[in-house]
Coordinates of C-alpha atoms and ligand atoms in Angstrom, one line a residue:
X1 CA -269.6 -16.3 -87.8
X2 CA -271.5 -15.4 -90.9
X3 CA -272.9 -18.9 -91.3
X4 CA -273.9 -19.1 -87.6
X5 CA -275.9 -16.0 -88.1
X6 CA -277.6 -17.6 -91.1
X7 CA -279.2 -20.3 -88.9
X8 CA -280.1 -18.2 -85.9
X9 CA -281.4 -14.9 -87.1
X10 CA -284.9 -13.9 -86.3
X11 CA -287.9 -14.8 -88.3
X12 CA -289.0 -11.3 -89.2
X13 CA -285.7 -10.7 -91.0
X14 CA -285.6 -14.1 -92.6
X15 CA -287.9 -13.7 -95.6
X16 CA -286.3 -10.5 -97.0
X17 CA -282.8 -11.7 -96.4
X18 CA -283.0 -15.2 -97.7
X19 CA -282.1 -14.3 -101.2
X20 CA -278.8 -12.9 -100.0
X21 CA -277.8 -15.5 -97.5
X22 CA -275.6 -18.1 -99.0
X23 CA -273.4 -20.8 -97.5
X24 CA -271.0 -22.4 -99.9
X25 CA -272.8 -20.6 -102.8
X26 CA -276.2 -22.0 -101.8
X27 CA -279.1 -20.3 -100.1
X28 CA -279.1 -21.8 -96.6
X29 CA -282.1 -23.4 -94.9
X30 CA -283.5 -21.2 -92.1
X31 CA -283.7 -23.2 -88.9
X32 CA -284.2 -21.3 -85.7
X33 CA -286.7 -21.3 -82.8
X34 CA -289.1 -19.0 -84.7
X35 CA -288.8 -20.2 -88.3
X36 CA -288.1 -23.3 -90.3
X37 CA -288.0 -22.8 -94.1
X38 CA -286.1 -24.3 -97.0
X39 CA -286.5 -23.9 -100.8
X40 CA -286.3 -27.7 -101.2
X41 CA -289.5 -29.7 -101.6
X42 CA -287.9 -32.6 -99.8
X43 CA -287.4 -30.5 -96.7
X44 CA -284.4 -29.3 -94.7
X45 CA -281.0 -30.7 -95.5
X46 CA -280.4 -32.3 -92.1
X47 CA -276.9 -33.6 -93.0
X48 CA -275.8 -30.1 -93.6
X49 CA -277.5 -28.9 -90.4
X50 CA -275.6 -31.4 -88.3
X51 CA -272.4 -30.1 -89.8
X52 CA -273.3 -26.4 -89.3
X53 CA -274.7 -26.8 -85.8
X54 CA -271.8 -29.0 -84.8
X55 CA -273.9 -31.9 -83.4
X56 CA -273.4 -35.6 -84.2
X57 CA -275.5 -37.9 -86.3
X58 CA -277.3 -40.7 -84.5
X59 CA -275.5 -43.6 -86.3
X60 CA -275.9 -47.4 -86.2
X61 CA -273.3 -47.7 -83.5
X62 CA -275.2 -45.4 -81.1
X63 CA -278.5 -47.2 -81.9
X64 CA -276.9 -50.5 -81.2
X65 CA -275.5 -49.2 -77.9
X66 CA -278.9 -47.8 -76.8
X67 CA -280.5 -51.2 -77.6
X68 CA -277.7 -53.1 -75.7
X69 CA -277.8 -50.8 -72.7
X70 CA -281.7 -50.8 -72.4
X71 CA -282.3 -54.3 -73.5
X72 CA -285.1 -53.3 -75.9
X73 CA -285.5 -52.1 -79.5
X74 CA -285.2 -48.4 -80.1
X75 CA -288.4 -46.4 -80.7
X76 CA -289.4 -46.3 -84.4
X77 CA -288.8 -42.5 -84.4
X78 CA -285.1 -43.4 -83.9
X79 CA -285.1 -46.4 -86.1
X80 CA -286.5 -44.4 -89.0
X81 CA -284.0 -41.6 -88.5
X82 CA -286.6 -39.0 -87.4
X83 CA -284.5 -38.5 -84.2
X84 CA -281.3 -38.1 -86.2
X85 CA -278.9 -35.9 -84.2
X86 CA -277.4 -35.8 -80.7
X87 CA -275.0 -34.2 -78.4
X88 CA -273.3 -36.4 -75.7
X89 CA -275.7 -39.2 -75.8
X90 CA -272.9 -41.7 -75.2
X91 CA -272.1 -39.9 -71.9
X92 CA -275.8 -40.4 -70.8
X93 CA -275.6 -44.2 -71.8
X94 CA -272.4 -44.5 -69.7
X95 CA -274.1 -42.9 -66.7
X96 CA -277.0 -45.3 -67.1
X97 CA -274.7 -48.3 -67.3
X98 CA -273.0 -47.1 -64.1
X99 CA -276.4 -46.7 -62.5
X100 CA -275.7 -43.0 -62.0
X101 CA -278.7 -40.6 -62.2
X102 CA -279.7 -38.2 -65.0
X103 CA -283.0 -36.5 -65.8
X104 CA -285.0 -35.5 -68.8
X105 CA -286.0 -31.9 -69.7
X106 CA -288.2 -30.8 -72.5
X107 CA -290.8 -28.0 -73.1
X108 CA -293.5 -26.2 -74.9
X109 CA -294.2 -22.6 -75.7
X110 CA -298.0 -22.3 -75.2
X111 CA -299.1 -20.2 -78.2
X112 CA -302.4 -22.1 -79.0
X113 CA -305.0 -23.8 -76.9
X114 CA -303.9 -27.2 -78.1
X115 CA -300.7 -28.9 -79.4
X116 CA -300.5 -30.0 -83.0
X117 CA -299.2 -33.3 -84.4
X118 CA -295.7 -31.9 -84.8
X119 CA -295.4 -31.0 -81.1
X120 CA -296.4 -34.6 -80.3
X121 CA -293.1 -36.0 -81.7
X122 CA -290.7 -34.9 -79.0
X123 CA -293.3 -35.6 -76.3
X124 CA -294.1 -39.1 -77.5
X125 CA -290.3 -39.8 -77.6
X126 CA -289.8 -38.3 -74.2
X127 CA -292.4 -40.6 -72.8
X128 CA -290.5 -43.6 -74.3
X129 CA -287.3 -42.3 -72.8
X130 CA -288.9 -41.8 -69.3
X131 CA -290.3 -45.3 -69.4
X132 CA -287.2 -46.9 -70.8
X133 CA -284.7 -45.2 -68.5
X134 CA -287.0 -44.8 -65.6
X135 CA -285.9 -41.2 -64.9
X136 CA -287.5 -38.0 -63.7
X137 CA -288.7 -35.4 -66.2
X138 CA -289.2 -31.6 -66.0
X139 CA -291.4 -29.9 -68.6
X140 CA -291.1 -26.1 -69.0
X141 CA -294.1 -24.2 -70.3
X142 CA -292.6 -21.0 -71.6
X143 CA -295.8 -18.8 -71.2
X144 CA -293.4 -15.9 -70.5
X145 CA -291.8 -16.4 -73.9
X146 CA -295.2 -16.4 -75.7
X147 CA -296.3 -13.3 -73.8
X148 CA -293.1 -11.5 -75.0
X149 CA -293.3 -12.7 -78.6
X150 CA -297.0 -12.9 -79.3
X151 CA -300.0 -10.6 -78.9
X152 CA -301.1 -12.4 -75.7
X153 CA -301.9 -11.0 -72.3
X154 CA -300.1 -12.5 -69.3
X155 CA -303.3 -14.1 -68.1
X156 CA -304.0 -15.7 -71.5
X157 CA -300.5 -17.0 -71.8
X158 CA -300.8 -18.7 -68.4
X159 CA -304.3 -20.1 -69.3
X160 CA -302.8 -21.6 -72.5
X161 CA -300.0 -23.1 -70.5
X162 CA -302.5 -25.0 -68.3
X163 CA -304.5 -26.0 -71.4
X164 CA -301.3 -27.3 -73.0
X165 CA -300.4 -29.2 -69.8
X166 CA -303.6 -31.2 -70.3
X167 CA -302.4 -32.3 -73.8
X168 CA -299.1 -33.3 -72.3
X169 CA -300.6 -35.2 -69.3
X170 CA -303.0 -37.0 -71.6
X171 CA -300.0 -38.6 -73.3
X172 CA -299.6 -40.7 -70.1
X173 CA -296.6 -39.2 -68.2
X174 CA -296.0 -40.7 -64.8
X175 CA -297.1 -38.1 -62.2
X176 CA -294.5 -39.5 -59.7
X177 CA -291.7 -38.8 -62.1
X178 CA -292.9 -35.6 -63.9
X179 CA -292.9 -32.0 -63.0
X180 CA -294.6 -29.6 -65.4
X181 CA -294.2 -25.9 -64.7
X182 CA -295.3 -22.5 -66.1
X183 CA -292.5 -19.9 -66.1
X184 CA -295.0 -17.2 -65.1
X185 CA -295.9 -19.3 -62.0
X186 CA -292.7 -21.1 -61.0
X187 CA -290.2 -18.3 -61.5
X188 CA -292.0 -16.3 -58.8
X189 CA -291.9 -19.2 -56.4
X190 CA -288.4 -20.7 -56.7
X191 CA -285.4 -18.9 -55.3
X192 CA -283.1 -21.5 -56.8
X193 CA -284.5 -21.3 -60.3
X194 CA -284.1 -17.5 -60.4
X195 CA -280.6 -17.7 -59.1
X196 CA -279.7 -20.1 -62.0
X197 CA -281.3 -17.7 -64.5
X198 CA -279.2 -14.8 -63.1
X199 CA -276.0 -16.9 -63.2
X200 CA -276.6 -17.7 -66.9
X201 CA -277.6 -14.0 -67.7
X202 CA -274.2 -12.9 -66.3
X203 CA -272.3 -15.1 -68.6
X204 CA -273.9 -14.1 -71.9
X205 CA -273.5 -10.7 -73.6
X206 CA -275.9 -8.8 -75.8
X207 CA -273.5 -9.3 -78.6
X208 CA -273.6 -13.1 -78.1
X209 CA -277.4 -13.3 -78.1
X210 CA -277.4 -11.1 -81.2
X211 CA -275.1 -13.6 -82.9
X212 CA -277.0 -16.7 -81.7
X213 CA -280.6 -15.5 -82.0
X214 CA -280.4 -12.5 -84.3
X215 CA -281.9 -10.1 -81.8
X216 CA -281.8 -6.4 -82.9
X217 CA -281.8 -3.1 -81.2
X218 CA -285.6 -2.8 -81.4
X219 CA -286.4 -6.1 -79.7
X220 CA -287.7 -5.6 -76.2
X221 CA -285.3 -6.5 -73.4
X222 CA -287.6 -9.4 -72.2
X223 CA -286.7 -11.2 -75.4
X224 CA -283.0 -10.5 -75.0
X225 CA -282.8 -12.1 -71.6
X226 CA -285.3 -14.9 -72.2
X227 CA -282.7 -17.5 -73.4
X228 CA -281.4 -17.7 -69.9
X229 CA -284.8 -18.8 -68.7
X230 CA -284.9 -21.7 -71.2
X231 CA -281.4 -22.6 -70.2
X232 CA -282.0 -22.8 -66.5
X233 CA -283.9 -26.1 -66.3
X234 CA -280.8 -27.8 -67.8
X235 CA -279.2 -27.6 -64.4
X236 CA -280.6 -29.6 -61.5
X237 CA -279.6 -26.8 -59.2
X238 CA -282.7 -25.0 -60.4
X239 CA -284.9 -27.6 -58.7
X240 CA -283.7 -28.4 -55.2
X241 CA -287.1 -29.6 -54.0
X242 CA -287.3 -32.0 -56.9
X243 CA -283.8 -33.4 -56.9
X244 CA -283.3 -33.5 -53.2
X245 CA -280.9 -30.5 -53.4
X246 CA -278.5 -32.5 -55.7
X247 CA -277.1 -29.7 -57.9
X248 CA -275.0 -31.9 -60.2
X249 CA -277.4 -34.3 -61.9
X250 CA -276.8 -34.4 -65.6
X251 CA -279.7 -33.6 -68.0
X252 CA -280.8 -35.0 -71.4
X253 CA -283.0 -32.8 -73.6
X254 CA -285.2 -34.3 -76.4
X255 CA -286.5 -31.7 -78.8
X256 CA -286.8 -30.8 -82.5
X257 CA -283.6 -29.2 -83.8
X258 CA -285.1 -25.7 -84.0
X259 CA -284.5 -25.4 -80.2
X260 CA -280.8 -26.1 -80.5
X261 CA -279.6 -22.5 -80.4
X262 CA -280.8 -22.2 -76.8
X263 CA -278.8 -25.2 -75.8
X264 CA -275.7 -24.3 -77.7
X265 CA -275.7 -21.2 -75.6
X266 CA -276.5 -23.3 -72.5
X267 CA -273.6 -25.7 -73.1
X268 CA -271.3 -22.9 -73.6
X269 CA -272.2 -21.3 -70.3
X270 CA -272.4 -24.6 -68.3
X271 CA -268.8 -24.9 -67.2
X272 CA -268.6 -21.3 -66.2
X273 CA -271.5 -21.6 -63.7
X274 CA -270.2 -24.9 -62.4
X275 CA -272.9 -26.9 -64.2
X276 CA -272.8 -29.9 -66.5
X277 CA -273.4 -29.4 -70.3
X278 CA -276.9 -30.8 -71.1
X279 CA -277.0 -33.7 -73.6
X280 CA -279.4 -33.5 -76.5
X281 CA -281.5 -35.7 -78.9
X282 CA -282.7 -33.8 -81.9
X283 CA -285.7 -34.6 -84.2
X284 CA -286.5 -33.6 -87.7
X285 CA -289.6 -31.5 -88.3
X286 CA -293.0 -32.8 -88.9
X287 CA -293.9 -31.0 -92.2
X288 CA -296.7 -28.5 -92.8
X289 CA -299.7 -30.0 -94.6
X290 CA -298.6 -27.9 -97.6
X291 CA -295.2 -29.5 -97.9
X292 CA -291.8 -29.9 -96.3
X293 CA -290.6 -26.4 -97.1
X294 CA -291.9 -25.4 -93.7
X295 CA -292.6 -27.2 -90.4
X296 CA -296.1 -27.7 -89.0
X297 CA -296.6 -24.6 -87.0
X298 CA -299.3 -23.4 -84.6
X299 CA -299.1 -19.9 -86.0
X300 CA -300.6 -21.2 -89.3
X301 CA -303.7 -23.2 -88.4
X302 CA -304.2 -24.4 -92.0
X303 CA -300.7 -26.0 -91.9
X304 CA -301.6 -28.0 -88.8
X305 CA -303.7 -30.8 -87.4
X306 CA -304.4 -30.0 -83.8
X307 CA -305.1 -32.5 -81.1
X308 CA -308.5 -30.9 -80.6
X309 CA -309.5 -31.3 -84.3
X310 CA -312.6 -33.5 -85.0
X311 CA -312.6 -36.5 -87.2
X312 CA -314.1 -34.4 -90.0
X313 CA -311.6 -31.6 -89.6
X314 CA -308.8 -34.1 -89.9
X315 CA -310.3 -35.7 -93.0
X316 CA -311.0 -32.3 -94.6
X317 CA -307.5 -30.9 -93.9
X318 CA -305.7 -33.9 -95.3
X319 CA -307.9 -34.2 -98.4
X320 CA -307.8 -30.4 -99.0
X321 CA -304.2 -29.4 -98.0
X322 CA -301.9 -32.4 -97.8
X323 CA -299.4 -31.9 -100.6
X324 CA -299.3 -34.8 -103.0
X325 CA -296.3 -36.3 -104.6
X326 CA -298.6 -38.1 -107.1
X327 CA -299.1 -37.4 -110.8
X328 CA -301.4 -34.7 -112.0
X329 CA -303.8 -37.3 -113.6
X330 CA -304.4 -40.9 -112.8
X331 CA -302.8 -41.8 -116.2
X332 CA -299.7 -39.8 -115.4
X333 CA -299.5 -41.3 -111.9
X334 CA -299.8 -44.8 -113.2
X335 CA -297.1 -44.1 -115.8
X336 CA -294.6 -42.2 -113.7
X337 CA -295.4 -43.2 -110.2
X338 CA -295.6 -41.1 -107.0
X339 CA -292.8 -39.3 -105.2
X340 CA -292.6 -40.3 -101.5
X341 CA -289.8 -37.8 -100.8
X342 CA -292.2 -34.9 -101.3
X343 CA -295.6 -36.5 -100.5
X344 CA -296.8 -35.1 -97.2
X345 CA -299.2 -38.0 -96.5
X346 CA -296.4 -40.5 -96.9
X347 CA -294.1 -38.4 -94.7
X348 CA -296.8 -38.3 -92.0
X349 CA -297.1 -42.1 -92.2
X350 CA -293.4 -42.5 -91.5
X351 CA -294.0 -40.7 -88.2
X352 CA -297.2 -42.5 -87.1
X353 CA -297.4 -45.9 -88.9
X354 CA -295.7 -48.3 -86.6
X355 CA -295.8 -51.3 -89.0
X356 CA -292.5 -51.3 -90.9
X357 CA -293.6 -53.9 -93.4
X358 CA -296.8 -52.1 -94.3
X359 CA -295.0 -48.8 -94.7
X360 CA -292.4 -50.4 -97.0
X361 CA -295.2 -51.9 -99.1
X362 CA -297.0 -48.5 -99.3
X363 CA -293.7 -46.8 -100.4
X364 CA -293.1 -49.5 -103.1
X365 CA -296.6 -49.4 -104.6
X366 CA -297.0 -45.6 -104.4
X367 CA -293.6 -45.2 -106.1
X368 CA -294.5 -47.6 -108.8
X369 CA -297.8 -45.8 -109.5
X370 CA -300.0 -48.7 -108.5
X371 CA -301.2 -46.9 -105.4
X372 CA -303.0 -43.6 -105.9
X373 CA -302.8 -40.5 -103.7
X374 CA -306.4 -41.0 -102.6
X375 CA -305.6 -44.3 -101.1
X376 CA -302.5 -42.9 -99.3
X377 CA -304.6 -40.1 -97.8
X378 CA -307.3 -42.6 -96.8
X379 CA -304.7 -44.7 -95.0
X380 CA -303.4 -41.7 -93.2
X381 CA -306.8 -40.5 -92.2
X382 CA -307.5 -44.0 -90.9
X383 CA -304.5 -43.8 -88.6
X384 CA -304.8 -40.2 -87.5
X385 CA -308.6 -40.1 -86.7
X386 CA -308.5 -42.8 -84.0
X387 CA -305.1 -41.6 -82.7
X388 CA -306.4 -38.0 -82.2
X389 CA -309.9 -39.1 -81.0
X390 CA -308.3 -41.3 -78.3
X391 CA -306.1 -38.4 -77.3
X392 CA -309.2 -36.0 -77.2
X393 CA -311.0 -38.5 -75.0
X394 CA -308.1 -38.8 -72.5
X395 CA -307.6 -35.0 -72.6
X396 CA -311.3 -34.4 -71.7
X397 CA -310.9 -36.5 -68.6
X398 CA -307.9 -34.5 -67.2
X399 CA -309.2 -32.4 -64.3
X400 CA -307.8 -29.0 -63.1
X401 CA -306.8 -30.9 -59.9
X402 CA -304.6 -33.2 -61.9
X403 CA -303.0 -30.3 -63.8
X404 CA -302.3 -28.7 -60.4
X405 CA -300.8 -32.0 -59.1
X406 CA -298.4 -32.2 -62.0
X407 CA -297.5 -28.5 -61.6
X408 CA -296.8 -28.6 -57.9
X409 CA -293.1 -28.7 -57.1
X410 CA -292.3 -32.0 -55.2
X411 CA -289.6 -34.6 -54.9
X412 CA -289.7 -36.8 -58.0
X413 CA -289.1 -40.5 -57.6
X414 CA -286.1 -41.9 -59.2
X415 CA -285.1 -45.4 -58.2
X416 CA -282.1 -46.3 -60.3
Ligands
TYM1 P1 -292.6 -25.1 -79.2 O1 -293.9 -25.0 -78.4 O2 -292.4 -24.3 -80.4 O3 -292.5 -26.7 -79.5 C1 -292.6 -27.7 -78.6 C2 -291.7 -28.9 -79.0 O4 -292.1 -29.3 -80.2 C3 -291.0 -29.3 -81.2 N1 -291.7 -28.9 -82.5 C4 -291.7 -29.8 -83.5 N2 -291.2 -31.0 -83.6 C5 -291.4 -31.6 -84.8 N3 -292.1 -31.1 -85.8 C6 -292.6 -29.8 -85.8 N4 -293.3 -29.3 -86.8 C7 -292.4 -29.1 -84.5 N5 -292.8 -27.9 -84.1 C8 -292.3 -27.8 -82.8 C9 -290.1 -28.2 -80.6 O5 -288.8 -28.4 -81.1 C10 -290.2 -28.5 -79.1 O6 -289.4 -29.6 -78.8 N6 -289.3 -22.5 -76.5 C11 -289.9 -23.8 -76.7 C12 -290.4 -24.4 -75.4 C13 -289.3 -25.0 -74.6 C14 -288.5 -26.2 -74.9 C15 -287.6 -26.4 -73.8 C16 -288.6 -27.1 -76.0 C17 -288.8 -24.6 -73.4 N7 -287.8 -25.4 -72.9 C18 -286.7 -27.5 -73.8 C19 -287.7 -28.2 -76.0 C20 -286.8 -28.4 -74.9 C21 -291.0 -23.7 -77.7 O7 -291.6 -22.7 -77.9 O8 -291.4 -24.9 -78.2

């Protein structure tokens, strides 16, 4: 019970308590929907997290099975262990083999006008899943969550949701298979969705959400009931118009592992409301520019590269802030070599450089000291500038009509 609380307590309490919170004699990493921090320069200890959260590691056997069932190589984010943990992925693969339907569900809490590179990770992978399995996708924009947690008006939260939808649409999701919705908008329209929320709310006590999320007596009641709203899209009964009134279609949720507390709760509630437990695929965190002790986060603009950043901003942020695992001087670097385990530019390359051979060569020559930090940063800038510029261009072309089209409830095509 104590260790569960360690991982799920609220951000505001985290800093002052971290000294005292120990698991097996060690200060535990803090991983919850509001905060990710660790004292280790190499980042969160994901093996321990899998153990504590009770999920399963994505192992070679699962990867081989995904490749066999889909007939194609897995995405490099899986191959490189960035998507590293799952719940019930074997069940999803069995359904696919049997040509039985399932759908994808992911989301975004619109707290800034644009997404940052870290947010891209689950969305890039979700797009690959949609294309590979040819399944429908629902994307929840939790503007209500951001209204409750941040200093944002309702109107501003909804505006940000529509702005964020543009970033998501620009990634190339198929409009015939994708429904994006704002909670503030859709909750008022859908009888079925609100009914699912109420069913979930009835199954979870205040004591339980205190244990899972660390809510306290002074938190507003909106926060306390919010987890039921993030749980609801896990059940196809929430979307009768989309799934042709089929209430029992299983769901697969790709996300970073910070969102897992919501879905541990959801999986616990599922059988009690006659629903199926959602399956999950968890990713690691894209680190902050300053180092892997925290994740890239929209609440700290200097930690983040946003999808609206200009080429110059990208270059300056990387050159100024990206934590280097290199030596203090060129001489020291050449003598001792660089440390890829803590070097943020190298870490970013593992997410975005698709060429395995080139990445391996960079690792080898940086570790030996032959390659300097400046070169590594240049290489990264050379990948990120065109990637973000192409995204910016696609995003600029997204019209309000297109956003409305994606956000209109309608039957999604699934032809498996
Ligand atoms: P949000 O907006 O904090 O994050 C959106 C998605 O991005 C992931 N993420 C990251 N992944 C890698 N590295 C990072 N630095 C990083 N920061 C964020 C998150 O895990 C998430 O997948 N409450 C949610 C919105 C939501 C949702 C969902 C997310 C509603 N339903 C279902 C996932 C699945 C939120 O505020 O996400």
